Coordinates of C-alpha atoms in Angstrom, one line a residue:
M1450 CA 0.2 12.1 3.5
K1451 CA 1.7 9.4 5.7
R1452 CA 4.7 7.3 4.9
V1453 CA 3.8 4.3 2.7
T1454 CA 3.3 1.2 4.9
I1455 CA 3.3 -2.5 4.3
N1456 CA -0.5 -2.5 4.5
D1457 CA -0.6 0.0 1.6
V1458 CA 1.5 -2.4 -0.5
A1459 CA -0.8 -5.3 0.5
R1460 CA -3.9 -3.5 -0.6
S1461 CA -2.3 -2.4 -3.9
A1462 CA -1.2 -5.9 -4.7
G1463 CA -4.4 -7.6 -3.5
V1464 CA -2.6 -9.9 -1.0
S1465 CA -2.2 -10.2 2.7
R1466 CA 0.3 -8.3 4.8
Q1467 CA 2.1 -11.7 5.5
T1468 CA 2.4 -12.3 1.8
V1469 CA 4.0 -8.9 1.3
S1470 CA 6.5 -9.7 4.1
R1471 CA 7.3 -13.0 2.5
A1472 CA 7.8 -11.5 -0.9
L1473 CA 10.0 -8.7 0.3
N1474 CA 12.1 -11.1 2.4
D1475 CA 12.5 -13.5 -0.6
K1476 CA 10.8 -16.4 1.2
A1477 CA 10.5 -19.7 -0.8
E1478 CA 6.8 -20.3 0.1
I1479 CA 5.5 -17.7 -2.3
D1480 CA 5.0 -18.2 -6.1
G1481 CA 6.9 -16.1 -8.6
G1482 CA 3.9 -14.3 -10.1
T1483 CA 2.6 -13.2 -6.7
K1484 CA 6.1 -12.1 -5.7
A1485 CA 6.5 -10.1 -8.9
R1486 CA 3.2 -8.3 -8.3
V1487 CA 4.1 -7.4 -4.7
L1488 CA 7.5 -6.1 -5.7
E1489 CA 6.0 -4.0 -8.5
A1490 CA 3.4 -2.6 -6.1
A1491 CA 6.1 -1.7 -3.6
R1492 CA 8.2 0.0 -6.3
A1493 CA 5.2 2.0 -7.6
L1494 CA 4.3 3.2 -4.2
G1495 CA 7.9 4.0 -3.2
Y1496 CA 7.8 1.6 -0.2
R1497 CA 10.9 0.9 1.8
P1498 CA 10.6 -1.6 4.6
S1499 CA 11.2 0.0 8.0
R1500 CA 14.2 -1.4 9.8
F1501 CA 11.8 -1.5 12.8
A1502 CA 9.3 -3.6 10.9
R1503 CA 12.0 -6.0 9.7
G1504 CA 13.1 -6.5 13.3
L1505 CA 16.7 -5.7 12.5
V1506 CA 17.0 -3.0 15.1
R1507 CA 15.5 -1.8 18.4
Q1508 CA 14.3 1.8 18.7
D1509 CA 17.4 2.7 20.7
T1510 CA 19.5 1.9 17.6
V1511 CA 17.9 4.2 15.1
T1512 CA 20.3 5.5 12.5
I1513 CA 19.9 9.0 11.1
G1514 CA 21.7 10.2 7.9
L1515 CA 22.8 13.8 8.4
V1516 CA 23.7 15.5 5.1
I1517 CA 25.9 18.6 5.4
P1518 CA 27.1 20.7 2.5
D1519 CA 30.5 21.7 3.9
L1520 CA 32.0 20.6 7.2
R1521 CA 34.8 23.1 6.7
N1522 CA 32.3 25.9 7.4
P1523 CA 32.0 26.2 11.2
F1524 CA 28.3 26.9 10.9
F1525 CA 27.6 23.5 9.5
T1526 CA 30.0 21.9 12.0
E1527 CA 28.0 23.5 14.8
I1528 CA 24.8 22.1 13.4
A1529 CA 26.2 18.7 13.1
A1530 CA 27.5 18.8 16.7
S1531 CA 24.1 19.8 18.0
A1532 CA 22.3 17.1 16.0
L1533 CA 24.7 14.5 17.3
E1534 CA 24.1 15.7 20.8
A1535 CA 20.3 15.5 20.4
A1536 CA 20.5 12.1 18.8
R1537 CA 22.9 10.8 21.5
A1538 CA 20.3 11.7 24.2
L1539 CA 18.0 9.2 22.4
D1540 CA 20.8 6.6 22.0
W1541 CA 20.5 7.0 18.2
H1542 CA 23.3 6.8 15.8
V1543 CA 24.1 9.5 13.2
V1544 CA 26.0 8.9 9.9
V1545 CA 27.3 12.2 8.6
H1546 CA 27.7 12.8 4.9
D1547 CA 29.6 15.9 3.6
T1548 CA 28.5 16.7 0.0
T1549 CA 31.3 19.3 -0.4
D1550 CA 28.7 21.7 -1.7
Q1551 CA 28.7 19.9 -5.1
A1552 CA 25.6 18.7 -6.9
E1553 CA 27.4 15.5 -8.1
Q1554 CA 28.4 14.5 -4.6
E1555 CA 24.9 15.2 -3.3
I1556 CA 23.5 12.8 -5.9
A1557 CA 26.1 10.2 -5.0
T1558 CA 25.1 10.6 -1.4
L1559 CA 21.5 10.1 -2.2
R1560 CA 22.3 6.9 -4.1
V1561 CA 23.8 5.2 -1.1
I1562 CA 22.2 6.8 2.0
G1563 CA 18.7 5.2 1.7
S1564 CA 20.0 1.7 2.4
Q1565 CA 22.1 2.9 5.5
V1566 CA 19.6 4.8 7.6
D1567 CA 16.1 5.0 9.0
A1568 CA 15.6 8.7 8.3
V1569 CA 17.5 11.6 6.6
V1570 CA 18.1 15.2 7.9
G1571 CA 20.1 17.9 6.1
Y1572 CA 20.7 20.4 3.4
F1573 CA 19.8 19.5 -0.2
S1574 CA 19.9 21.5 -3.4
Q1575 CA 18.3 18.7 -5.6
P1576 CA 14.6 18.9 -6.6
E1577 CA 12.3 17.0 -4.3
A1578 CA 11.4 14.5 -7.0
E1579 CA 15.1 13.6 -7.4
I1580 CA 15.5 13.2 -3.6
E1581 CA 12.4 11.0 -3.4
R1582 CA 13.5 8.9 -6.2
H1583 CA 16.6 7.9 -4.2
I1584 CA 15.3 8.1 -0.7
G1585 CA 11.9 6.4 -1.4
G1586 CA 9.7 6.2 1.7
L1587 CA 12.2 7.3 4.3
P1588 CA 11.3 10.3 6.4
V1589 CA 13.2 13.4 5.3
V1590 CA 13.7 16.6 7.2
F1591 CA 15.1 19.6 5.3
L1592 CA 17.2 22.2 7.0
G1593 CA 16.9 25.8 5.9
R1594 CA 14.6 24.9 3.0
E1595 CA 10.9 24.8 2.5
H1596 CA 9.3 21.5 1.5
R1597 CA 6.4 20.9 -0.9
N1598 CA 6.0 17.1 -0.7
P1599 CA 3.7 16.5 2.3
R1600 CA 5.7 13.4 3.1
F1601 CA 8.7 15.6 3.9
S1602 CA 9.3 18.1 6.7
S1603 CA 11.4 21.2 7.2
I1604 CA 13.1 23.2 9.8
R1605 CA 13.1 26.8 8.5
I1606 CA 15.6 29.5 9.3
E1607 CA 13.8 32.9 9.5
G1608 CA 16.2 35.8 9.4
A1609 CA 14.1 38.7 8.2
Q1610 CA 13.5 40.2 11.6
G1611 CA 17.1 39.8 12.8
I1612 CA 18.3 41.5 9.6
A1613 CA 15.8 44.3 10.1
E1614 CA 17.2 44.8 13.6
A1615 CA 20.7 44.8 12.1
V1616 CA 19.8 47.5 9.6
A1617 CA 18.0 49.6 12.2
H1618 CA 21.1 49.3 14.4
L1619 CA 23.4 50.6 11.6
I1620 CA 21.0 53.4 10.8
A1621 CA 20.8 54.5 14.5
A1622 CA 24.6 54.6 14.4
G1623 CA 24.5 57.0 11.5
H1624 CA 25.1 54.7 8.5
T1625 CA 23.2 55.3 5.3
R1626 CA 25.7 53.8 2.8
I1627 CA 25.5 50.1 3.6
G1628 CA 27.0 47.5 1.3
M1629 CA 26.5 43.7 1.2
L1630 CA 28.7 40.7 0.4
D1631 CA 26.3 38.0 -0.7
H1632 CA 27.3 34.4 -1.7
N1633 CA 28.3 33.9 -5.3
R1634 CA 26.4 30.7 -5.9
K1635 CA 23.0 30.0 -7.5
P1636 CA 20.2 30.7 -6.8
S1637 CA 21.1 34.4 -6.7
P1638 CA 20.3 36.7 -5.0
S1639 CA 20.2 34.7 -1.8
I1640 CA 17.2 34.9 0.5
R1641 CA 19.4 36.8 3.0
Q1642 CA 20.0 39.5 0.3
R1643 CA 16.3 39.7 -0.2
W1644 CA 15.7 40.1 3.5
F1645 CA 18.5 42.8 3.6
R1646 CA 17.0 44.7 0.7
S1647 CA 13.5 44.5 2.1
A1648 CA 14.7 45.8 5.5
A1649 CA 16.7 48.7 3.9
T1650 CA 13.7 49.7 1.8
A1651 CA 11.3 49.6 4.8
A1652 CA 13.8 51.8 6.6
G1653 CA 13.8 54.3 3.7
L1654 CA 17.3 53.6 2.5
E1655 CA 18.2 53.5 -1.2
L1656 CA 20.7 50.8 -2.0
D1657 CA 22.8 51.1 -5.1
P1658 CA 22.8 47.7 -6.8
A1659 CA 26.6 48.1 -7.2
W1660 CA 26.9 48.1 -3.5
V1661 CA 26.2 44.3 -3.4
L1662 CA 28.8 41.8 -4.5
G1663 CA 29.1 38.0 -4.5
A1664 CA 31.8 36.3 -2.5
D1665 CA 33.1 32.8 -2.1
Q1666 CA 32.0 31.4 1.3
S1667 CA 35.5 31.4 2.9
V1668 CA 37.7 33.8 4.8
A1669 CA 39.8 34.4 1.7
G1670 CA 36.7 34.9 -0.4
G1671 CA 35.3 37.5 2.0
A1672 CA 38.7 39.3 2.0
A1673 CA 38.9 39.3 -1.8
A1674 CA 35.3 40.4 -2.3
F1675 CA 35.6 43.3 0.2
A1676 CA 38.8 44.5 -1.4
E1677 CA 37.0 44.7 -4.7
L1678 CA 33.9 46.4 -3.2
H1679 CA 35.9 48.9 -1.3
A1680 CA 38.1 49.8 -4.3
A1681 CA 35.0 50.5 -6.3
H1682 CA 32.9 52.1 -3.5
P1683 CA 35.1 53.6 -0.7
E1684 CA 32.1 55.7 0.3
L1685 CA 30.5 52.7 2.1
T1686 CA 30.6 53.0 5.8
A1687 CA 28.9 49.7 6.8
L1688 CA 28.8 46.2 5.5
F1689 CA 26.4 43.3 5.9
T1690 CA 27.5 39.8 4.8
F1691 CA 25.8 36.6 3.8
N1692 CA 27.6 34.7 6.7
D1693 CA 30.2 35.1 9.4
I1694 CA 33.0 33.4 7.5
I1695 CA 32.7 36.1 4.7
A1696 CA 32.5 38.8 7.4
I1697 CA 35.7 37.6 9.1
G1698 CA 37.5 37.8 5.7
A1699 CA 36.1 41.3 5.2
L1700 CA 37.3 42.3 8.7
R1701 CA 40.8 41.0 7.9
E1702 CA 41.0 42.9 4.6
A1703 CA 39.6 46.1 6.2
R1704 CA 42.4 46.1 8.8
R1705 CA 45.0 45.4 6.0
L1706 CA 43.6 48.5 4.2
G1707 CA 44.0 50.6 7.3
L1708 CA 40.3 50.9 8.1
R1709 CA 39.2 51.1 11.7
V1710 CA 36.3 48.8 12.6
P1711 CA 33.8 50.0 13.6
A1712 CA 34.9 53.7 13.4
D1713 CA 35.5 53.7 9.6
L1714 CA 33.6 50.5 8.7
A1715 CA 30.9 48.7 10.7
V1716 CA 30.5 45.0 9.9
I1717 CA 27.6 42.7 10.6
G1718 CA 27.6 39.0 9.7
F1719 CA 25.0 36.3 9.8
D1720 CA 25.1 32.9 11.7
G1721 CA 26.4 33.9 15.1
L1722 CA 29.4 31.6 15.1
E1723 CA 31.3 31.2 18.3
L1724 CA 34.4 31.8 16.2
G1725 CA 33.1 35.4 15.7
A1726 CA 33.8 36.1 19.4
L1727 CA 37.5 35.3 18.9
V1728 CA 38.3 37.8 16.1
E1729 CA 39.3 41.4 16.7
P1730 CA 37.0 43.3 17.1
P1731 CA 34.5 40.6 18.0
L1732 CA 31.9 40.2 15.2
T1733 CA 28.4 41.5 15.5
S1734 CA 26.1 39.0 13.8
V1735 CA 22.5 37.9 13.2
A1736 CA 22.8 34.7 15.2
I1737 CA 21.1 31.4 14.5
D1738 CA 20.7 29.1 17.5
T1739 CA 22.4 26.0 16.1
T1740 CA 21.6 24.0 19.2
R1741 CA 17.9 24.6 18.8
L1742 CA 18.2 23.8 15.0
G1743 CA 19.8 20.4 15.6
R1744 CA 17.4 19.5 18.4
L1745 CA 14.3 20.4 16.4
A1746 CA 15.5 18.3 13.5
I1747 CA 16.0 15.2 15.7
E1748 CA 12.6 15.8 17.4
D1749 CA 10.9 16.1 14.0
V1750 CA 12.5 12.8 12.9
A1751 CA 11.2 11.1 16.0
R1752 CA 7.7 12.3 15.1
L1753 CA 8.0 11.0 11.6
L1754 CA 9.3 7.6 12.7
T1755 CA 6.6 7.0 15.3
G1756 CA 3.7 8.4 13.2
E1757 CA 2.9 11.2 15.6
R1758 CA 1.0 14.3 14.5
A1759 CA 3.2 16.7 12.6
A1760 CA 4.4 19.7 14.5
A1761 CA 2.8 23.1 13.6
P1762 CA 5.0 25.0 11.0
E1763 CA 5.5 27.8 13.4
D1764 CA 7.1 25.4 15.9
L1765 CA 9.7 24.3 13.3
V1766 CA 11.4 27.7 12.9
V1767 CA 14.7 29.0 14.1
R1768 CA 14.8 32.8 14.1
G1769 CA 17.9 34.9 13.7
E1770 CA 18.5 37.4 16.5
L1771 CA 21.0 40.4 16.4
R1772 CA 24.0 39.6 18.6
L1773 CA 25.9 42.8 19.3
R1774 CA 29.6 42.6 19.7
G1775 CA 32.4 45.0 18.8
S1776 CA 32.3 45.3 15.0
A1777 CA 29.1 47.4 14.7

């Protein structure tokens, strides 16, 4: 399905394209009944006038809304930076919205963003119907989430193979008792935990459910969760974490407890943050190419805005790759 156009509204209302334009721009030379019919057709179809069509902007002043759940998390900061760089190469503007990982703030963002931008890119937890209700006919590109509505698009993160490589690396180093610190939010378990369990099962490992614990997505959260996990299960010799921030917290707590990394405890994160290279020992991680992620998102927006053929799903995937450093 294509984005609803002014021609679709004209056909639905039984009027000309020019009449639709006059009604939407509140011109005096159209009678009230016709205007009401046009506006109702536009509402029913979810039509939003393109800023291009209204002649308000040139293509080199496209404005993109970038919705990020938590700019305090360096992973999302890296994504924002890469999207800004890709948009800047096209002379586009980007308006960044931080939803602070709260459903209420996400809904508040949805209420205002549709009138500010030409397209939306980002992370959303709300159902698609709720997003469409606020965004209307604007192009939307999800990051890290599958889409169902054919009017939307998605840049997927595929970490299964990278996590399988991480598990194989740990097994090759002699580890069979591997724990995990997942996130502590819904939905639970995370897709990364499912990838981890699948990789472990395929490798012939039996994972005790008690070896997996939820953690707040922060350094302090990772430290607290590892302290709890280690106290209950000191037999664990390796740890995989939902993201690098949690892993860095776990590394800090492991050192406080007198554990040597990786001699006593191997640690592997997920994200591949540049920050991970600065901790001691440097963090091994399943790395996501955030530069590619941001570039793909902006390229996909360009296709949606110009009506080009949608990219093949396999071309809109960023795959995690094991990045070996010193912690495992």
